PDB file of C-alpha atoms in Angstrom:
ATOM      1  CA  GLY A1396      -0.032  -0.082   0.087  1.00 63.00           C
ATOM      2  CA  ALA A1397       0.749   3.718   0.327  1.00 79.00           C
ATOM      3  CA  VAL A1398       1.862   4.214  -3.435  1.00 88.00           C
ATOM      4  CA  VAL A1399       2.425   7.508  -4.914  1.00 93.00           C
ATOM      5  CA  SER A1400       3.005   8.004  -8.640  1.00 95.00           C
ATOM      6  CA  GLN A1401       4.099  10.765 -10.628  1.00 96.00           C
ATOM      7  CA  HIS A1402       3.732  11.713 -14.131  1.00 96.00           C
ATOM      8  CA  PRO A1403       5.777  12.148 -16.614  1.00 96.00           C
ATOM      9  CA  SER A1404       8.904  10.644 -15.051  1.00 95.00           C
ATOM     10  CA  ARG A1405      11.153  12.579 -17.216  1.00 96.00           C
ATOM     11  CA  VAL A1406      10.375  15.683 -19.584  1.00 96.00           C
ATOM     12  CA  ILE A1407      12.591  17.801 -21.850  1.00 96.00           C
ATOM     13  CA  CYS A1408      11.205  21.086 -22.965  1.00 95.00           C
ATOM     14  CA  LYS A1409      12.504  24.311 -24.469  1.00 96.00           C
ATOM     15  CA  SER A1410      13.023  27.428 -22.644  1.00 96.00           C
ATOM     16  CA  GLY A1411       9.767  29.670 -22.168  1.00 96.00           C
ATOM     17  CA  THR A1412       7.497  26.595 -22.321  1.00 96.00           C
ATOM     18  CA  SER A1413       5.300  25.558 -19.321  1.00 97.00           C
ATOM     19  CA  VAL A1414       5.489  22.062 -17.983  1.00 97.00           C
ATOM     20  CA  LYS A1415       2.789  20.199 -15.647  1.00 97.00           C
ATOM     21  CA  ILE A1416       3.826  17.421 -13.165  1.00 97.00           C
ATOM     22  CA  GLU A1417       1.281  15.418 -11.647  1.00 97.00           C
ATOM     23  CA  CYS A1418       1.189  13.506  -8.251  1.00 96.00           C
ATOM     24  CA  ARG A1419      -1.339  10.884  -7.476  1.00 95.00           C
ATOM     25  CA  SER A1420      -1.861   8.912  -4.514  1.00 93.00           C
ATOM     26  CA  LEU A1421      -3.030   5.493  -5.651  1.00 93.00           C
ATOM     27  CA  ASP A1422      -4.184   3.577  -2.780  1.00 89.00           C
ATOM     28  CA  PHE A1423      -5.023   6.284  -0.005  1.00 87.00           C
ATOM     29  CA  GLN A1424      -6.445   9.664   0.388  1.00 88.00           C
ATOM     30  CA  ALA A1425      -3.972  12.465   0.917  1.00 87.00           C
ATOM     31  CA  THR A1426      -5.151  15.812   2.656  1.00 83.00           C
ATOM     32  CA  THR A1427      -1.600  17.027   2.212  1.00 87.00           C
ATOM     33  CA  MET A1428       0.926  16.673  -0.582  1.00 91.00           C
ATOM     34  CA  PHE A1429       4.442  18.134  -0.763  1.00 92.00           C
ATOM     35  CA  TRP A1430       6.577  19.371  -3.684  1.00 95.00           C
ATOM     36  CA  TYR A1431      10.294  19.176  -3.303  1.00 94.00           C
ATOM     37  CA  ARG A1432      13.104  19.775  -5.423  1.00 95.00           C
ATOM     38  CA  GLN A1433      16.688  18.204  -5.139  1.00 90.00           C
ATOM     39  CA  PHE A1434      19.627  19.047  -7.204  1.00 85.00           C
ATOM     40  CA  PRO A1435      22.432  16.332  -8.061  1.00 79.00           C
ATOM     41  CA  LYS A1436      24.080  15.223  -4.926  1.00 74.00           C
ATOM     42  CA  GLN A1437      22.104  17.657  -2.744  1.00 79.00           C
ATOM     43  CA  SER A1438      19.067  17.082  -0.435  1.00 83.00           C
ATOM     44  CA  LEU A1439      15.445  17.422  -0.941  1.00 88.00           C
ATOM     45  CA  MET A1440      14.379  21.229  -0.769  1.00 90.00           C
ATOM     46  CA  LEU A1441      10.615  21.678   0.244  1.00 90.00           C
ATOM     47  CA  MET A1442       9.162  24.080  -2.306  1.00 94.00           C
ATOM     48  CA  ALA A1443       5.675  23.965  -1.071  1.00 93.00           C
ATOM     49  CA  THR A1444       3.003  22.311   1.041  1.00 89.00           C
ATOM     50  CA  SER A1445      -0.398  21.499  -0.759  1.00 88.00           C
ATOM     51  CA  ASN A1446      -3.699  21.088   0.950  1.00 84.00           C
ATOM     52  CA  GLU A1447      -6.882  19.797  -0.911  1.00 81.00           C
ATOM     53  CA  GLY A1448      -9.256  22.609  -1.621  1.00 80.00           C
ATOM     54  CA  SER A1449      -7.054  25.331  -0.384  1.00 82.00           C
ATOM     55  CA  LYS A1450      -4.140  27.426  -1.432  1.00 86.00           C
ATOM     56  CA  ALA A1451      -0.721  25.998  -1.281  1.00 90.00           C
ATOM     57  CA  THR A1452       1.775  27.385   1.208  1.00 90.00           C
ATOM     58  CA  TYR A1453       5.214  28.081  -0.388  1.00 94.00           C
ATOM     59  CA  GLU A1454       8.607  28.060   1.186  1.00 91.00           C
ATOM     60  CA  GLN A1455      10.674  31.245   1.494  1.00 91.00           C
ATOM     61  CA  GLY A1456      12.293  32.102  -1.988  1.00 92.00           C
ATOM     62  CA  VAL A1457       9.975  29.646  -3.949  1.00 94.00           C
ATOM     63  CA  GLU A1458       8.038  31.936  -6.474  1.00 94.00           C
ATOM     64  CA  LYS A1459       4.344  31.264  -6.477  1.00 93.00           C
ATOM     65  CA  ASP A1460       3.587  32.697  -9.828  1.00 94.00           C
ATOM     66  CA  LYS A1461       6.407  30.394 -11.459  1.00 96.00           C
ATOM     67  CA  PHE A1462       5.502  27.209  -9.411  1.00 96.00           C
ATOM     68  CA  LEU A1463       1.710  26.904  -9.754  1.00 95.00           C
ATOM     69  CA  ILE A1464       0.249  24.150  -7.650  1.00 94.00           C
ATOM     70  CA  ASN A1465      -3.417  22.801  -7.727  1.00 91.00           C
ATOM     71  CA  HIS A1466      -4.643  20.245  -5.221  1.00 88.00           C
ATOM     72  CA  ALA A1467      -7.801  19.382  -6.858  1.00 84.00           C
ATOM     73  CA  SER A1468      -8.807  16.278  -5.067  1.00 89.00           C
ATOM     74  CA  LEU A1469      -7.651  13.909  -2.266  1.00 89.00           C
ATOM     75  CA  THR A1470      -5.425  11.977  -4.547  1.00 92.00           C
ATOM     76  CA  LEU A1471      -4.214  14.542  -7.280  1.00 94.00           C
ATOM     77  CA  SER A1472      -1.946  17.412  -7.041  1.00 94.00           C
ATOM     78  CA  THR A1473      -0.259  19.372  -9.950  1.00 95.00           C
ATOM     79  CA  LEU A1474       3.002  21.317 -10.240  1.00 97.00           C
ATOM     80  CA  THR A1475       3.048  23.556 -13.222  1.00 97.00           C
ATOM     81  CA  VAL A1476       6.609  25.161 -14.073  1.00 97.00           C
ATOM     82  CA  THR A1477       5.452  28.218 -15.969  1.00 96.00           C
ATOM     83  CA  SER A1478       7.937  29.734 -18.512  1.00 96.00           C
ATOM     84  CA  ALA A1479      10.633  27.334 -17.733  1.00 96.00           C
ATOM     85  CA  HIS A1480      14.188  28.306 -17.922  1.00 96.00           C
ATOM     86  CA  PRO A1481      17.393  26.166 -17.796  1.00 95.00           C
ATOM     87  CA  GLU A1482      18.041  27.194 -14.123  1.00 94.00           C
ATOM     88  CA  ASP A1483      14.470  25.243 -13.705  1.00 95.00           C
ATOM     89  CA  SER A1484      16.270  21.959 -14.704  1.00 95.00           C
ATOM     90  CA  SER A1485      16.162  19.662 -11.609  1.00 95.00           C
ATOM     91  CA  PHE A1486      14.499  16.506  -9.978  1.00 94.00           C
ATOM     92  CA  TYR A1487      11.104  17.257  -8.665  1.00 96.00           C
ATOM     93  CA  ILE A1488       9.641  14.793  -6.076  1.00 95.00           C
ATOM     94  CA  CYS A1489       6.099  15.011  -4.695  1.00 95.00           C
ATOM     95  CA  SER A1490       4.899  13.190  -1.532  1.00 92.00           C
ATOM     96  CA  ALA A1491       1.632  12.744   0.091  1.00 90.00           C
ATOM     97  CA  ALA A1492       0.935  12.200   3.740  1.00 85.00           C
ATOM     98  CA  PRO A1493      -2.402  10.154   4.396  1.00 79.00           C
ATOM     99  CA  SER A1494      -5.258  12.235   5.926  1.00 62.00           C
ATOM    100  CA  ALA A1495      -5.783  11.982   9.561  1.00 50.00           C
ATOM    101  CA  GLN A1496      -2.380  10.413  10.424  1.00 52.00           C
ATOM    102  CA  ARG A1497       0.081  12.471  12.369  1.00 52.00           C
ATOM    103  CA  GLY A1498       3.496  11.601  12.702  1.00 48.00           C
ATOM    104  CA  ASP A1499       4.811  13.075   9.723  1.00 54.00           C
ATOM    105  CA  THR A1500       4.852   9.938   7.806  1.00 72.00           C
ATOM    106  CA  GLN A1501       4.872  10.758   3.764  1.00 82.00           C
ATOM    107  CA  TYR A1502       5.243   8.615   0.956  1.00 87.00           C
ATOM    108  CA  PHE A1503       7.212   9.679  -1.946  1.00 91.00           C
ATOM    109  CA  GLY A1504       6.635   9.405  -5.696  1.00 94.00           C
ATOM    110  CA  PRO A1505       9.362   8.343  -8.048  1.00 93.00           C
ATOM    111  CA  GLY A1506      10.359  11.728  -8.833  1.00 94.00           C
ATOM    112  CA  THR A1507      10.142  13.754 -12.391  1.00 96.00           C
ATOM    113  CA  ARG A1508      13.367  14.955 -14.024  1.00 95.00           C
ATOM    114  CA  LEU A1509      13.035  18.011 -16.025  1.00 96.00           C
ATOM    115  CA  THR A1510      15.455  19.258 -18.446  1.00 96.00           C
ATOM    116  CA  VAL A1511      14.940  22.800 -19.929  1.00 96.00           C
ATOM    117  CA  LEU A1512      16.751  23.416 -23.101  1.00 95.00           C
TER     118      LEU A1512
ATOM    119  CA  GLN B1401      24.329  26.600  10.630  1.00 70.00           C
ATOM    120  CA  LYS B1402      21.902  24.314   8.914  1.00 78.00           C
ATOM    121  CA  GLU B1403      19.174  22.961  10.990  1.00 88.00           C
ATOM    122  CA  VAL B1404      20.146  19.293  10.045  1.00 92.00           C
ATOM    123  CA  GLU B1405      24.029  18.265   9.443  1.00 93.00           C
ATOM    124  CA  GLN B1406      24.662  14.808   7.766  1.00 93.00           C
ATOM    125  CA  ASP B1407      28.133  13.984   6.298  1.00 88.00           C
ATOM    126  CA  PRO B1408      27.485  13.379   2.531  1.00 85.00           C
ATOM    127  CA  GLY B1409      30.174  10.819   2.238  1.00 87.00           C
ATOM    128  CA  PRO B1410      30.589   8.773  -0.136  1.00 93.00           C
ATOM    129  CA  LEU B1411      30.969   6.003   2.420  1.00 95.00           C
ATOM    130  CA  SER B1412      32.442   2.664   0.927  1.00 97.00           C
ATOM    131  CA  VAL B1413      32.405  -0.711   3.037  1.00 97.00           C
ATOM    132  CA  PRO B1414      32.853  -4.452   2.236  1.00 97.00           C
ATOM    133  CA  GLU B1415      29.804  -6.668   2.187  1.00 97.00           C
ATOM    134  CA  GLY B1416      28.849  -7.885   5.630  1.00 97.00           C
ATOM    135  CA  ALA B1417      29.936  -4.867   7.345  1.00 97.00           C
ATOM    136  CA  ILE B1418      28.055  -2.767   9.865  1.00 97.00           C
ATOM    137  CA  VAL B1419      27.325   0.667   8.822  1.00 97.00           C
ATOM    138  CA  SER B1420      26.855   3.629  10.926  1.00 97.00           C
ATOM    139  CA  LEU B1421      25.055   6.787   9.273  1.00 97.00           C
ATOM    140  CA  ASN B1422      24.694   9.841  11.454  1.00 97.00           C
ATOM    141  CA  CYS B1423      23.138  13.369  11.790  1.00 97.00           C
ATOM    142  CA  THR B1424      22.991  16.165  14.153  1.00 97.00           C
ATOM    143  CA  TYR B1425      20.517  18.663  14.439  1.00 96.00           C
ATOM    144  CA  SER B1426      19.825  22.312  16.124  1.00 94.00           C
ATOM    145  CA  ASN B1427      16.224  22.420  16.638  1.00 91.00           C
ATOM    146  CA  SER B1428      15.104  20.922  19.943  1.00 91.00           C
ATOM    147  CA  ALA B1429      11.696  20.857  18.984  1.00 88.00           C
ATOM    148  CA  PHE B1430      12.079  18.215  16.473  1.00 90.00           C
ATOM    149  CA  GLN B1431      10.163  14.902  17.671  1.00 88.00           C
ATOM    150  CA  TYR B1432       9.891  12.701  14.721  1.00 88.00           C
ATOM    151  CA  PHE B1433      12.977  11.278  13.246  1.00 92.00           C
ATOM    152  CA  MET B1434      13.023   9.584   9.833  1.00 91.00           C
ATOM    153  CA  TRP B1435      15.673   7.562   7.694  1.00 94.00           C
ATOM    154  CA  TYR B1436      14.670   7.456   3.865  1.00 93.00           C
ATOM    155  CA  ARG B1437      16.718   5.432   1.505  1.00 95.00           C
ATOM    156  CA  GLN B1438      17.163   6.737  -1.932  1.00 93.00           C
ATOM    157  CA  TYR B1439      18.263   4.944  -4.949  1.00 92.00           C
ATOM    158  CA  SER B1440      19.689   6.982  -7.924  1.00 86.00           C
ATOM    159  CA  ARG B1441      17.059   8.748  -9.854  1.00 81.00           C
ATOM    160  CA  LYS B1442      14.252   7.528  -7.719  1.00 87.00           C
ATOM    161  CA  GLY B1443      12.183   9.038  -4.894  1.00 89.00           C
ATOM    162  CA  PRO B1444      12.929   8.333  -1.345  1.00 91.00           C
ATOM    163  CA  GLU B1445      11.679   5.429   0.652  1.00 90.00           C
ATOM    164  CA  LEU B1446      10.944   5.347   4.411  1.00 88.00           C
ATOM    165  CA  LEU B1447      13.310   2.977   5.919  1.00 91.00           C
ATOM    166  CA  MET B1448      12.569   4.058   9.774  1.00 89.00           C
ATOM    167  CA  TYR B1449      10.557   6.370  11.684  1.00 86.00           C
ATOM    168  CA  THR B1450      10.929   7.152  15.455  1.00 88.00           C
ATOM    169  CA  TYR B1451       9.112   9.366  17.933  1.00 85.00           C
ATOM    170  CA  SER B1452      11.088  10.975  20.513  1.00 85.00           C
ATOM    171  CA  SER B1453      14.167   9.363  21.845  1.00 85.00           C
ATOM    172  CA  GLY B1454      15.209   5.747  21.977  1.00 87.00           C
ATOM    173  CA  ASN B1455      16.063   2.880  19.687  1.00 92.00           C
ATOM    174  CA  LYS B1456      13.998   1.108  17.095  1.00 93.00           C
ATOM    175  CA  GLU B1457      15.043  -2.157  15.330  1.00 95.00           C
ATOM    176  CA  ASP B1458      13.589  -3.831  12.034  1.00 93.00           C
ATOM    177  CA  GLY B1459      15.419  -6.380  10.691  1.00 96.00           C
ATOM    178  CA  ARG B1460      19.060  -5.571   9.806  1.00 97.00           C
ATOM    179  CA  PHE B1461      18.280  -1.850  10.573  1.00 97.00           C
ATOM    180  CA  THR B1462      18.560  -0.124  14.031  1.00 97.00           C
ATOM    181  CA  ALA B1463      17.633   3.507  14.372  1.00 96.00           C
ATOM    182  CA  GLN B1464      18.691   5.462  17.383  1.00 96.00           C
ATOM    183  CA  VAL B1465      17.900   8.814  18.774  1.00 96.00           C
ATOM    184  CA  ASP B1466      19.986  10.630  21.412  1.00 94.00           C
ATOM    185  CA  LYS B1467      17.717  13.902  21.932  1.00 93.00           C
ATOM    186  CA  SER B1468      20.077  15.354  24.772  1.00 93.00           C
ATOM    187  CA  SER B1469      22.984  15.109  22.225  1.00 94.00           C
ATOM    188  CA  LYS B1470      20.630  16.405  19.317  1.00 95.00           C
ATOM    189  CA  TYR B1471      22.083  13.075  17.439  1.00 95.00           C
ATOM    190  CA  ILE B1472      20.598  10.561  15.534  1.00 97.00           C
ATOM    191  CA  SER B1473      22.053   7.019  14.131  1.00 97.00           C
ATOM    192  CA  LEU B1474      20.999   4.262  11.648  1.00 97.00           C
ATOM    193  CA  PHE B1475      23.017   1.147  11.865  1.00 97.00           C
ATOM    194  CA  ILE B1476      22.858  -1.506   9.109  1.00 97.00           C
ATOM    195  CA  ARG B1477      24.189  -4.897  10.156  1.00 97.00           C
ATOM    196  CA  ASP B1478      25.379  -7.405   7.578  1.00 97.00           C
ATOM    197  CA  SER B1479      25.436  -4.851   4.698  1.00 97.00           C
ATOM    198  CA  GLN B1480      24.668  -6.223   1.212  1.00 97.00           C
ATOM    199  CA  PRO B1481      25.640  -4.491  -2.179  1.00 97.00           C
ATOM    200  CA  SER B1482      21.552  -3.888  -2.634  1.00 96.00           C
ATOM    201  CA  ASP B1483      21.951  -1.435   0.345  1.00 97.00           C
ATOM    202  CA  SER B1484      23.937   0.821  -1.761  1.00 97.00           C
ATOM    203  CA  ALA B1485      22.159   3.937  -2.151  1.00 96.00           C
ATOM    204  CA  THR B1486      21.776   7.480  -0.596  1.00 95.00           C
ATOM    205  CA  TYR B1487      20.558   7.481   2.879  1.00 96.00           C
ATOM    206  CA  LEU B1488      18.683  10.904   4.036  1.00 95.00           C
ATOM    207  CA  CYS B1489      17.767  11.637   7.817  1.00 95.00           C
ATOM    208  CA  ALA B1490      14.726  13.673   8.125  1.00 92.00           C
ATOM    209  CA  MET B1491      13.056  15.093  10.881  1.00 90.00           C
ATOM    210  CA  SER B1492      10.174  17.310  11.982  1.00 85.00           C
ATOM    211  CA  GLU B1493       8.415  19.257  15.052  1.00 81.00           C
ATOM    212  CA  ASP B1494       5.390  17.920  16.403  1.00 66.00           C
ATOM    213  CA  THR B1495       3.078  20.513  14.927  1.00 57.00           C
ATOM    214  CA  GLY B1496       1.100  18.316  12.637  1.00 53.00           C
ATOM    215  CA  GLY B1497       2.103  20.804   9.761  1.00 55.00           C
ATOM    216  CA  PHE B1498       4.201  17.643   8.457  1.00 60.00           C
ATOM    217  CA  LYS B1499       7.074  20.055   7.511  1.00 74.00           C
ATOM    218  CA  THR B1500      10.045  18.133   7.179  1.00 83.00           C
ATOM    219  CA  ILE B1501      13.708  19.032   7.232  1.00 88.00           C
ATOM    220  CA  PHE B1502      16.114  16.668   5.334  1.00 90.00           C
ATOM    221  CA  GLY B1503      19.812  16.237   5.696  1.00 92.00           C
ATOM    222  CA  ALA B1504      22.070  16.286   2.723  1.00 90.00           C
ATOM    223  CA  GLY B1505      21.800  12.330   2.422  1.00 93.00           C
ATOM    224  CA  THR B1506      25.006  10.088   2.711  1.00 95.00           C
ATOM    225  CA  ARG B1507      26.161   7.973  -0.270  1.00 94.00           C
ATOM    226  CA  LEU B1508      27.035   4.482   0.699  1.00 97.00           C
ATOM    227  CA  PHE B1509      28.602   1.953  -1.439  1.00 97.00           C
ATOM    228  CA  VAL B1510      28.683  -1.788  -0.399  1.00 97.00           C
ATOM    229  CA  LYS B1511      31.164  -3.494  -2.135  1.00 96.00           C
ATOM    230  CA  ALA B1512      30.725  -7.388  -2.998  1.00 94.00           C
TER     231      ALA B1512
END
């Protein structure tokens, strides 16, 4: 159980285009989903916390208008990188926390590798 | 100073060795302590989860938390080549907000 999927797993796009990444909890409901960014050989950096039905909470330094997050249902959150630039190239990972469960258990998706040319 | 410090390694050991991975932290409000394993180009996988201080054992893995020293450890017994991965420590406060702070990760190589 507790499977989280991400789509696509890899995307290459041209500078200036927008890219949407989907995160789905397949066998549980997730009130809260998280979006992370990971550069090579570095740790996960939290970008934003997404709650179903409400606006996402962004971490300091993360541009809200550039990284649009929509948590439309208890099983789906999307991250859209708008007007992508080469410096946005990174590994984006989502995670989902089962609703009504404390203890900070979160389940990670397999990640999406974004390359902006 | 980072909230969570973790030696990035790499750490190389022979098969069968006991591996010790460690993290230190500065925030005394952390109550939840986790260890994740991450294979190359994959998402992290939860290995161990401990609330507050103490030890927890699961098969070949043992997690220790020493809150007085702000120090956590993960021990891997009888290490296998399949244990080769990056190990991330992570921790959070008991606020219900689920915000987790990750260490940089230690790259482990177990040689056959």
